[in-house]
């Protein structure tokens, strides 16, 4: 919990990217910024790692949510802003000298950010809410890992959280219906510092290359699925879903993202 007002800076898109204010060139956060910055609480429309303390998101398993966790920030819903406004509003508006709850007792009346963590969404595992508290130990969670992404939008959204966590992100552009399994496998092997085609020499465990699953469009969905399966089998490397990054960050253990394929039990 922050103990002084100067430590508090919010990043939010409240106001909406499609709001009338944006279309007319006005700042959609102007009213909120004026209201809160009078109390020394800063509001940013751009995420500033060195200054932002709270990231406002409707969901927690987002690229910005992952980045916030790595950078040691709180993730909160819009309700946290409502609580801040209440806490900074004088208790009696009819009296000029009336103090706000924060002015009366800042530490007691400052909203507890952990009570405003966004609810669970598309997450492979449920973790205690305490795991979403800021933790500076996560800043190197991806050190020694290189993430290969074959979807441009995924690549752009994952760049910030992965690199902020000490890792690397590489984009491999697929040519629908043309890219071969050998080309994809060869790229991944080269990233791993290996030659040839075949399985990864490190056994697909520990630090190394992580590959995010990709899905083709309506016309090449089957081709993309087949390419991914064949490459995964050739490398003996399980390709991961994007939503798996959250658990690795929360537990500060990216090794869970690298595993060889599981052998099916025919019995």
C-alpha positions as CSV (number, residue, x, y, z in Angstrom):
1,X,0.0,0.0,0.0
2,X,1.3,3.4,-0.9
3,X,2.1,5.6,2.1
4,X,2.4,9.0,0.4
5,X,0.4,10.6,-2.4
6,X,3.5,11.4,-4.4
7,X,4.0,7.6,-4.9
8,X,0.7,7.1,-6.7
9,X,0.5,7.2,-10.5
10,X,-2.3,5.5,-12.6
11,X,-2.1,4.2,-16.1
12,X,-5.6,3.9,-17.6
13,X,-7.5,4.0,-20.9
14,X,-10.7,5.0,-19.1
15,X,-12.7,7.1,-21.5
16,X,-12.3,4.5,-24.3
17,X,-10.3,4.5,-27.5
18,X,-13.4,5.2,-29.5
19,X,-14.7,8.0,-27.3
20,X,-16.0,11.3,-28.8
21,X,-13.1,13.1,-27.1
22,X,-10.5,11.2,-29.0
23,X,-12.4,11.9,-32.3
24,X,-12.4,15.6,-31.6
25,X,-8.8,15.7,-30.4
26,X,-9.7,16.2,-26.8
27,X,-8.1,14.4,-23.9
28,X,-10.6,11.7,-22.7
29,X,-8.7,11.6,-19.4
30,X,-8.8,15.4,-18.8
31,X,-11.6,15.4,-16.3
32,X,-10.2,12.4,-14.4
33,X,-6.7,13.9,-14.5
34,X,-7.9,17.2,-13.2
35,X,-9.9,15.6,-10.4
36,X,-7.1,13.4,-9.1
37,X,-4.0,15.4,-9.8
38,X,-5.3,18.1,-7.5
39,X,-4.5,15.5,-4.8
40,X,-1.0,14.7,-6.3
41,X,-2.3,11.4,-7.9
42,X,-0.9,11.3,-11.4
43,X,-2.9,9.9,-14.4
44,X,-1.1,8.7,-17.5
45,X,-2.5,7.7,-20.9
46,X,0.9,6.3,-21.8
47,X,2.4,3.5,-19.7
48,X,5.6,4.9,-18.0
49,X,7.5,2.1,-16.2
50,X,9.5,4.4,-13.9
51,X,6.4,6.4,-12.7
52,X,3.3,4.2,-13.0
53,X,2.3,2.4,-9.8
54,X,-1.2,1.1,-10.7
55,X,-2.4,-0.3,-14.1
56,X,-6.2,-0.1,-14.6
57,X,-7.5,-3.1,-16.6
58,X,-10.8,-4.9,-16.9
59,X,-8.9,-8.2,-17.2
60,X,-5.7,-9.3,-15.7
61,X,-4.4,-11.8,-18.2
62,X,-3.6,-9.2,-20.9
63,X,-0.3,-8.1,-22.4
64,X,-0.4,-4.9,-20.3
65,X,-1.4,-6.9,-17.2
66,X,1.6,-9.2,-17.7
67,X,3.9,-6.2,-18.1
68,X,2.5,-4.6,-14.9
69,X,3.2,-7.8,-12.9
70,X,6.8,-8.0,-14.3
71,X,7.4,-4.3,-13.5
72,X,6.1,-4.6,-9.9
73,X,2.8,-2.7,-10.4
74,X,-0.7,-3.2,-9.1
75,X,-3.4,-4.3,-11.5
76,X,-6.8,-2.8,-10.6
77,X,-10.2,-2.4,-12.1
78,X,-12.0,0.9,-12.8
79,X,-13.6,0.5,-9.4
80,X,-10.3,1.5,-7.8
81,X,-10.6,4.9,-9.5
82,X,-14.1,5.2,-8.1
83,X,-12.7,4.5,-4.7
84,X,-10.0,7.0,-5.2
85,X,-12.5,9.7,-6.2
86,X,-14.6,8.9,-3.1
87,X,-11.5,9.1,-0.9
88,X,-10.4,12.4,-2.3
89,X,-13.9,14.1,-2.1
90,X,-14.6,16.3,0.9
91,X,-17.0,14.6,3.3
92,X,-19.3,17.7,3.4
93,X,-19.4,19.6,0.1
94,X,-21.4,22.4,1.8
95,X,-18.5,23.3,4.1
96,X,-15.4,24.9,2.4
97,X,-13.1,23.6,5.1
98,X,-14.4,20.1,4.9
99,X,-11.6,17.5,4.5
100,X,-11.6,14.4,2.3
101,X,-11.1,11.0,3.9
102,X,-7.5,10.9,2.6
103,X,-6.8,14.3,4.1
104,X,-8.2,13.1,7.4
105,X,-6.2,9.9,7.5
106,X,-4.3,8.9,4.4
107,X,-3.0,5.5,5.4
108,X,-6.4,4.5,6.9
109,X,-8.5,5.6,4.0
110,X,-6.3,4.9,1.0
111,X,-8.1,2.1,-1.0
112,X,-6.4,-1.3,-0.8
113,X,-5.4,-2.1,-4.4
114,X,-5.5,-5.9,-3.7
115,X,-9.2,-5.6,-3.2
116,X,-9.6,-4.4,-6.8
117,X,-7.6,-7.0,-8.7
118,X,-9.6,-7.9,-11.9
119,X,-11.5,-11.2,-11.7
120,X,-10.1,-14.5,-13.2
121,X,-10.5,-14.8,-16.9
122,X,-8.9,-17.1,-19.4
123,X,-6.3,-18.6,-17.1
124,X,-5.0,-22.2,-17.1
125,X,-4.6,-22.2,-13.3
126,X,-6.2,-20.4,-10.4
127,X,-3.7,-18.8,-8.0
128,X,-4.3,-17.0,-4.7
129,X,-5.1,-13.3,-5.1
130,X,-1.9,-12.6,-3.1
131,X,0.1,-13.7,-6.0
132,X,-1.0,-10.6,-7.9
133,X,0.8,-8.3,-5.4
134,X,3.8,-6.4,-6.8
135,X,7.0,-8.4,-6.7
136,X,10.3,-7.0,-7.9
137,X,11.8,-10.5,-8.1
138,X,9.8,-11.0,-11.4
139,X,11.9,-8.5,-13.3
140,X,14.2,-11.3,-14.7
141,X,11.6,-14.1,-15.0
142,X,12.3,-14.5,-18.7
143,X,16.1,-14.1,-18.6
144,X,17.7,-16.8,-20.8
145,X,14.5,-17.5,-22.7
146,X,13.7,-16.6,-26.4
147,X,10.1,-16.6,-27.4
148,X,9.3,-17.4,-31.0
149,X,5.9,-16.0,-32.2
150,X,4.4,-16.6,-35.7
151,X,1.4,-14.2,-35.4
152,X,2.2,-10.5,-35.9
153,X,-0.4,-9.2,-33.5
154,X,0.8,-11.6,-30.7
155,X,4.4,-10.6,-31.4
156,X,3.6,-6.9,-31.0
157,X,1.6,-7.4,-27.8
158,X,4.2,-9.8,-26.1
159,X,7.2,-7.7,-26.9
160,X,6.9,-5.4,-23.8
161,X,6.2,-8.0,-21.1
162,X,8.8,-10.5,-22.4
163,X,11.6,-8.0,-22.9
164,X,10.8,-6.3,-19.6
165,X,11.2,-9.7,-18.0
166,X,14.7,-10.1,-19.4
167,X,13.8,-12.3,-22.4
168,X,13.8,-12.0,-26.1
169,X,11.0,-12.2,-28.6
170,X,11.4,-13.1,-32.3
171,X,8.9,-13.1,-35.1
172,X,8.8,-15.8,-37.7
173,X,6.5,-14.8,-40.6
174,X,4.4,-17.6,-41.9
175,X,3.4,-17.7,-45.6
176,X,0.0,-19.5,-45.6
177,X,0.1,-22.7,-47.6
178,X,3.8,-22.2,-48.4
179,X,5.9,-22.3,-45.2
180,X,7.2,-25.8,-44.7
181,X,7.8,-27.7,-41.5
182,X,11.5,-27.9,-42.2
183,X,11.6,-24.1,-42.6
184,X,9.9,-23.5,-39.2
185,X,12.0,-26.2,-37.4
186,X,15.2,-24.9,-39.0
187,X,14.4,-21.3,-37.7
188,X,13.7,-22.6,-34.2
189,X,16.8,-24.7,-34.2
190,X,18.9,-21.8,-35.3
191,X,17.5,-19.6,-32.5
192,X,18.5,-22.3,-30.1
193,X,22.0,-22.2,-31.5
194,X,21.7,-25.7,-33.1
195,X,22.1,-26.9,-36.7
196,X,20.0,-29.4,-38.6
197,X,16.4,-30.5,-38.2
198,X,15.5,-33.0,-35.5
199,X,14.8,-32.7,-31.8
200,X,16.3,-29.9,-29.6
201,X,19.5,-31.0,-28.1
202,X,18.6,-29.6,-24.6
203,X,15.7,-32.0,-24.3
204,X,13.2,-29.1,-24.4
205,X,13.7,-28.3,-20.7
206,X,15.3,-25.4,-18.8
207,X,16.1,-22.1,-20.3
208,X,16.0,-21.8,-24.1
209,X,13.4,-21.4,-26.9
210,X,9.7,-21.2,-26.2
211,X,7.2,-21.3,-29.1
212,X,3.7,-19.8,-29.0
213,X,1.0,-21.7,-30.8
214,X,-0.3,-20.1,-33.9
215,X,-3.7,-20.4,-35.7
216,X,-4.4,-19.7,-39.3
217,X,-7.3,-17.8,-40.7
218,X,-10.5,-19.3,-42.0
219,X,-8.9,-20.4,-45.3
220,X,-5.7,-21.8,-43.8
221,X,-6.7,-23.0,-40.3
222,X,-6.1,-26.7,-41.1
223,X,-2.8,-26.0,-42.8
224,X,-1.6,-24.0,-39.8
225,X,-2.7,-26.7,-37.3
226,X,-0.8,-29.3,-39.3
227,X,2.3,-27.2,-39.5
228,X,2.3,-26.6,-35.8
229,X,1.8,-30.2,-35.0
230,X,4.5,-31.4,-37.3
231,X,7.0,-28.9,-36.1
232,X,6.3,-29.6,-32.4
233,X,6.7,-33.4,-33.1
234,X,10.0,-32.8,-35.0
235,X,11.4,-30.7,-32.2
236,X,9.9,-32.8,-29.3
237,X,8.8,-29.4,-27.9
238,X,5.4,-28.5,-26.6
239,X,4.2,-25.3,-28.1
240,X,2.4,-23.1,-25.6
241,X,-0.8,-21.0,-25.5
242,X,-0.4,-17.3,-24.9
243,X,-2.4,-17.4,-21.7
244,X,0.2,-19.6,-20.0
245,X,2.6,-16.7,-19.6
246,X,0.5,-15.4,-16.7
247,X,1.2,-18.4,-14.4
248,X,4.9,-18.4,-15.3
249,X,5.1,-14.7,-14.2
250,X,3.0,-15.2,-11.0
251,X,5.2,-18.1,-9.9
252,X,8.3,-16.4,-11.1
253,X,9.3,-19.6,-13.0
254,X,9.4,-19.6,-16.8
255,X,10.7,-23.2,-16.9
256,X,7.1,-24.4,-16.9
257,X,6.8,-23.0,-20.5
258,X,9.4,-25.5,-21.8
259,X,8.6,-29.2,-21.8
260,X,9.0,-32.0,-24.2
261,X,5.9,-33.6,-25.6
262,X,4.0,-36.0,-23.3
263,X,3.9,-39.6,-24.4
264,X,0.4,-40.9,-24.7
265,X,-0.6,-43.9,-22.6
266,X,-2.0,-46.5,-24.9
267,X,-3.0,-48.7,-21.9
